[in-house]
């Protein structure tokens, strides 16, 4: 990554050849006065350099940079929900086991991030006024108010043994390469609450779907051909390792419904998604302006992440 040059505000005065202060005139008192004619004893102060017409923008961080900070630092040797806003692991930590996940990572542009933060903040304020005083926790910001990456899951949270972890990511990569899927773009549609029994939490999610209306082999019943194919291949690899697949309820007769399941989580709550909470959510996200702006959001998919323990592997998808 190229460095950005910055000009110095001042230069050091040259010293004598012998390093002494000989030849340096004694300090003089600054003249006193008022108005623009005032100047120091060494002459008028130089006027500041005009700002460049177009300030050089820093280049974006490469995706591999985010992989360096893919997980938080463990502050305890055992699972402690008090350190994680009361959350508990779906798969309790066992020494020698590696919690793993396959997903698509998304870093929303600043304008989209600001929009989502504004809407979630409004929902948080209104949810607290409900009869049940619902606490909604944002997934958009870290504890230090830094933007958080979001994701679309292609697997459940699974667990690998030390003997399995080295081959798992390679098999996932081979499966994705064999799909022939090129980079694609997703659009956001509705905002809904989704309850998961495994985590005991309700998630506020953005549903996502494909943007192209016609591709070879597509049907009108599946607006998410890329995601459903990636999920099928990832589930096949996960099954080889004795782990449950994602969206297994959509197997068999319900396979046509799986395209509706893909989403980006933006907030969560321990509370059940009651009708009261749904009405408040619709009031915030269903207003015409907010709804229209959300439907304009696009999610580029150029790679798949495989996270094993605290290490994330990036599998790039070929460009079309």
Coordinates of C-alpha atoms in Angstrom, one line a residue:
X1 CA 0.0 0.0 0.0
X2 CA 1.6 3.3 -1.0
X3 CA 2.4 5.8 1.7
X4 CA 0.9 9.3 1.6
X5 CA 3.4 12.1 1.6
X6 CA 2.8 15.0 3.9
X7 CA 4.7 18.3 3.7
X8 CA 6.6 19.6 6.7
X9 CA 5.2 22.7 8.4
X10 CA 8.7 23.9 9.3
X11 CA 12.3 23.1 8.5
X12 CA 15.1 23.0 10.9
X13 CA 17.7 25.8 10.8
X14 CA 21.1 24.8 9.5
X15 CA 23.8 24.6 12.1
X16 CA 27.4 25.5 11.7
X17 CA 29.8 23.0 10.4
X18 CA 31.3 22.4 13.9
X19 CA 27.9 22.0 15.4
X20 CA 28.2 25.2 17.5
X21 CA 25.7 28.0 17.7
X22 CA 28.2 30.5 16.4
X23 CA 26.8 32.7 13.7
X24 CA 23.2 32.4 15.0
X25 CA 21.9 35.8 15.8
X26 CA 20.6 36.4 19.3
X27 CA 16.8 36.3 19.8
X28 CA 15.0 39.5 19.3
X29 CA 11.8 40.6 20.9
X30 CA 8.6 40.3 18.7
X31 CA 7.3 43.7 17.7
X32 CA 4.1 44.7 19.3
X33 CA 1.3 46.3 17.4
X34 CA -2.0 45.7 15.9
X35 CA -3.4 45.2 12.5
X36 CA -2.2 43.2 9.6
X37 CA 1.2 45.0 9.6
X38 CA 2.4 43.2 12.7
X39 CA 5.3 40.9 12.0
X40 CA 8.0 39.0 13.9
X41 CA 11.6 40.3 14.2
X42 CA 12.6 37.8 11.5
X43 CA 10.2 39.2 8.9
X44 CA 6.6 38.7 8.1
X45 CA 5.1 35.2 8.8
X46 CA 4.7 33.2 5.7
X47 CA 1.2 32.8 4.5
X48 CA -0.2 29.3 4.7
X49 CA 0.0 27.3 1.5
X50 CA -3.3 27.0 -0.3
X51 CA -5.0 23.6 0.1
X52 CA -4.8 21.4 -3.0
X53 CA -7.8 21.6 -5.2
X54 CA -8.3 17.8 -4.9
X55 CA -7.0 16.2 -1.7
X56 CA -5.5 12.7 -2.4
X57 CA -7.9 10.0 -1.1
X58 CA -6.4 7.1 0.7
X59 CA -6.8 3.8 -1.1
X60 CA -9.3 1.3 0.3
X61 CA -8.0 -1.4 2.5
X62 CA -7.6 -4.8 0.8
X63 CA -10.0 -7.6 1.9
X64 CA -7.0 -9.5 3.4
X65 CA -6.5 -6.7 6.0
X66 CA -9.9 -7.4 7.5
X67 CA -9.0 -11.0 7.9
X68 CA -6.3 -10.0 10.4
X69 CA -9.0 -8.8 12.8
X70 CA -11.7 -11.5 12.1
X71 CA -12.2 -12.3 15.7
X72 CA -12.1 -10.6 19.1
X73 CA -9.5 -11.4 21.7
X74 CA -10.5 -14.0 24.3
X75 CA -10.5 -12.6 27.7
X76 CA -11.4 -15.7 29.6
X77 CA -10.5 -19.4 29.4
X78 CA -14.2 -20.5 29.6
X79 CA -17.4 -19.2 28.0
X80 CA -18.8 -16.2 30.0
X81 CA -22.0 -14.7 28.7
X82 CA -21.4 -11.6 30.8
X83 CA -18.6 -10.7 28.4
X84 CA -20.8 -11.0 25.3
X85 CA -24.0 -9.1 26.2
X86 CA -25.5 -12.2 27.7
X87 CA -25.1 -14.3 24.6
X88 CA -24.1 -18.0 24.8
X89 CA -22.3 -20.1 22.3
X90 CA -24.4 -22.4 20.1
X91 CA -21.4 -24.8 20.3
X92 CA -19.7 -24.5 23.7
X93 CA -15.9 -24.1 23.6
X94 CA -14.0 -27.3 24.0
X95 CA -10.2 -27.3 23.9
X96 CA -9.0 -28.9 20.7
X97 CA -12.2 -28.0 18.8
X98 CA -12.3 -25.2 16.2
X99 CA -15.6 -23.2 15.8
X100 CA -16.0 -22.6 12.1
X101 CA -18.3 -20.7 9.7
X102 CA -18.7 -20.2 5.9
X103 CA -20.1 -16.8 4.9
X104 CA -20.1 -13.9 2.6
X105 CA -18.7 -10.8 4.2
X106 CA -20.1 -7.3 3.4
X107 CA -18.6 -3.9 4.4
X108 CA -21.4 -1.5 3.7
X109 CA -20.4 1.8 2.0
X110 CA -20.4 4.8 4.4
X111 CA -23.8 6.2 3.1
X112 CA -25.5 2.8 3.5
X113 CA -23.9 2.2 6.9
X114 CA -25.1 5.6 8.1
X115 CA -28.6 4.9 6.8
X116 CA -28.8 1.6 8.7
X117 CA -27.3 3.1 11.9
X118 CA -30.0 5.8 11.8
X119 CA -32.8 3.4 11.3
X120 CA -31.7 0.9 13.9
X121 CA -31.1 3.8 16.4
X122 CA -34.7 4.9 15.8
X123 CA -36.0 1.4 16.4
X124 CA -33.9 1.0 19.6
X125 CA -35.5 4.2 21.0
X126 CA -39.0 3.2 20.1
X127 CA -38.6 -0.4 21.3
X128 CA -37.6 0.8 24.7
X129 CA -40.9 2.6 25.1
X130 CA -43.0 -0.6 24.5
X131 CA -44.8 -2.2 27.4
X132 CA -42.1 -4.9 27.5
X133 CA -39.3 -2.4 27.2
X134 CA -37.5 -4.4 24.4
X135 CA -33.7 -4.0 24.3
X136 CA -32.4 -4.1 20.7
X137 CA -28.7 -4.5 20.2
X138 CA -27.1 -3.2 17.0
X139 CA -24.7 -5.3 14.9
X140 CA -23.5 -2.3 13.0
X141 CA -21.1 -0.8 15.5
X142 CA -18.4 -2.2 17.8
X143 CA -18.1 -1.3 21.4
X144 CA -15.8 1.5 20.2
X145 CA -18.3 2.7 17.7
X146 CA -16.3 1.4 14.7
X147 CA -18.3 0.1 11.7
X148 CA -18.7 -3.7 11.9
X149 CA -18.6 -6.0 8.8
X150 CA -21.9 -7.8 8.1
X151 CA -22.4 -11.2 6.6
X152 CA -24.6 -13.7 4.7
X153 CA -24.3 -17.2 6.1
X154 CA -23.6 -20.2 3.9
X155 CA -23.2 -22.6 6.9
X156 CA -24.4 -22.9 10.5
X157 CA -21.8 -22.4 13.2
X158 CA -20.0 -25.7 13.1
X159 CA -17.1 -27.4 15.0
X160 CA -14.1 -29.0 13.5
X161 CA -11.4 -31.1 15.2
X162 CA -7.7 -30.2 14.8
X163 CA -7.3 -33.1 12.4
X164 CA -10.1 -31.7 10.2
X165 CA -9.4 -28.0 10.0
X166 CA -6.5 -28.2 7.5
X167 CA -8.5 -30.0 4.8
X168 CA -11.9 -28.3 5.4
X169 CA -11.1 -24.9 3.8
X170 CA -9.4 -26.6 0.9
X171 CA -12.5 -28.7 0.2
X172 CA -14.8 -25.7 0.5
X173 CA -12.6 -23.8 -2.0
X174 CA -12.7 -26.8 -4.4
X175 CA -16.4 -27.0 -4.2
X176 CA -16.9 -23.3 -4.9
X177 CA -14.4 -23.3 -7.8
X178 CA -16.3 -26.3 -9.3
X179 CA -19.6 -24.3 -9.3
X180 CA -18.3 -22.0 -12.0
X181 CA -20.1 -19.1 -10.3
X182 CA -18.7 -15.7 -11.2
X183 CA -18.9 -12.6 -9.0
X184 CA -22.4 -11.3 -8.7
X185 CA -24.5 -8.7 -6.9
X186 CA -27.4 -9.0 -4.5
X187 CA -30.2 -6.5 -3.7
X188 CA -31.9 -5.9 -0.4
X189 CA -35.7 -6.3 -0.1
X190 CA -37.6 -6.5 3.1
X191 CA -36.7 -6.0 6.8
X192 CA -38.0 -8.7 9.1
X193 CA -37.5 -10.3 12.5
X194 CA -36.2 -13.8 12.5
X195 CA -36.2 -16.0 15.6
X196 CA -33.6 -18.8 16.0
X197 CA -34.3 -21.5 18.6
X198 CA -30.6 -22.5 18.7
X199 CA -29.4 -19.1 19.9
X200 CA -32.5 -18.0 21.9
X201 CA -32.4 -14.7 20.1
X202 CA -34.4 -12.7 17.5
X203 CA -32.5 -11.1 14.6
X204 CA -33.5 -8.1 12.6
X205 CA -32.5 -9.0 9.1
X206 CA -32.3 -7.6 5.6
X207 CA -33.6 -10.2 3.1
X208 CA -31.4 -10.4 -0.1
X209 CA -31.9 -11.7 -3.6
X210 CA -30.3 -11.7 -7.0
X211 CA -30.4 -8.7 -9.2
X212 CA -30.4 -10.2 -12.7
X213 CA -33.8 -11.3 -13.9
X214 CA -32.7 -13.9 -16.4
X215 CA -29.9 -16.4 -16.5
X216 CA -29.4 -19.7 -18.2
X217 CA -31.0 -22.4 -16.1
X218 CA -32.9 -20.1 -13.8
X219 CA -36.6 -20.4 -13.0
X220 CA -39.1 -17.8 -11.7
X221 CA -39.3 -19.7 -8.5
X222 CA -35.6 -19.0 -7.6
X223 CA -34.4 -15.4 -7.7
X224 CA -31.3 -16.5 -5.7
X225 CA -29.6 -19.0 -8.1
X226 CA -26.0 -18.2 -7.0
X227 CA -26.7 -18.3 -3.3
X228 CA -28.7 -21.5 -3.4
X229 CA -26.0 -23.3 -5.5
X230 CA -23.3 -22.1 -3.1
X231 CA -25.3 -23.2 -0.2
X232 CA -25.9 -26.7 -1.7
X233 CA -22.2 -27.1 -2.3
X234 CA -21.2 -25.8 1.2
X235 CA -23.7 -28.1 2.8
X236 CA -22.3 -31.1 1.0
X237 CA -18.8 -30.4 2.3
X238 CA -20.1 -29.7 5.8
X239 CA -22.0 -33.0 5.8
X240 CA -18.8 -34.9 4.9
X241 CA -17.4 -33.6 8.2
X242 CA -20.4 -34.9 10.2
X243 CA -21.9 -31.4 10.7
X244 CA -25.5 -30.3 10.1
X245 CA -26.3 -28.2 7.0
X246 CA -27.8 -24.8 6.9
X247 CA -31.5 -24.3 6.2
X248 CA -32.2 -28.1 6.3
X249 CA -35.9 -27.3 6.7
X250 CA -35.8 -26.4 3.0
X251 CA -34.8 -29.9 1.9
X252 CA -37.1 -32.1 -0.1
X253 CA -40.5 -30.5 -0.9
X254 CA -39.5 -27.1 0.6
X255 CA -36.4 -26.7 -1.5
X256 CA -38.1 -24.0 -3.6
X257 CA -38.4 -21.8 -0.4
X258 CA -34.7 -21.8 0.4
X259 CA -34.0 -18.7 -1.7
X260 CA -36.1 -16.6 0.7
X261 CA -33.9 -17.5 3.7
X262 CA -30.7 -15.6 2.8
X263 CA -30.3 -12.5 4.8
X264 CA -28.0 -9.9 6.5
X265 CA -28.5 -9.5 10.2
X266 CA -28.3 -5.9 11.4
X267 CA -29.5 -6.1 15.0
X268 CA -30.7 -8.7 17.6
X269 CA -32.8 -9.0 20.8
X270 CA -33.5 -11.7 23.4
X271 CA -37.2 -10.7 23.1
X272 CA -39.7 -12.6 21.0
X273 CA -40.8 -10.8 17.9
X274 CA -44.2 -9.9 19.2
X275 CA -46.9 -8.1 17.1
X276 CA -46.1 -4.9 19.1
X277 CA -42.4 -5.1 18.2
X278 CA -43.2 -5.9 14.5
X279 CA -45.5 -2.8 14.3
X280 CA -42.8 -0.6 15.7
X281 CA -40.3 -2.1 13.2
X282 CA -42.7 -1.5 10.3
X283 CA -43.2 2.1 11.5
X284 CA -39.4 2.7 11.2
X285 CA -38.4 0.6 8.2
X286 CA -41.7 0.7 6.3
X287 CA -41.8 4.4 5.7
X288 CA -41.7 5.2 2.0
X289 CA -38.3 7.0 2.1
X290 CA -36.5 4.4 4.2
X291 CA -38.0 1.5 2.3
X292 CA -37.0 2.9 -1.1
X293 CA -33.4 3.6 0.0
X294 CA -33.1 0.1 1.4
X295 CA -34.3 -1.5 -1.8
X296 CA -31.6 0.5 -3.6
X297 CA -28.8 -1.1 -1.6
X298 CA -26.6 -3.5 -3.5
X299 CA -24.3 -6.1 -2.0
X300 CA -21.4 -7.1 -4.2
X301 CA -20.2 -10.7 -3.8
X302 CA -16.6 -11.3 -4.9
X303 CA -15.5 -13.9 -2.4
X304 CA -16.4 -16.4 0.3
X305 CA -15.0 -16.5 3.8
X306 CA -14.1 -19.6 5.7
X307 CA -13.4 -18.9 9.3
X308 CA -11.8 -21.6 11.4
X309 CA -11.0 -20.5 15.0
X310 CA -9.6 -17.0 14.8
X311 CA -8.3 -17.4 11.2
X312 CA -10.3 -16.3 8.2
X313 CA -9.6 -17.6 4.7
X314 CA -10.7 -15.6 1.7
X315 CA -11.8 -17.6 -1.4
X316 CA -12.0 -15.2 -4.4
X317 CA -14.7 -15.7 -7.0
X318 CA -13.7 -15.3 -10.6
X319 CA -15.0 -12.1 -12.3
X320 CA -17.5 -12.6 -15.2

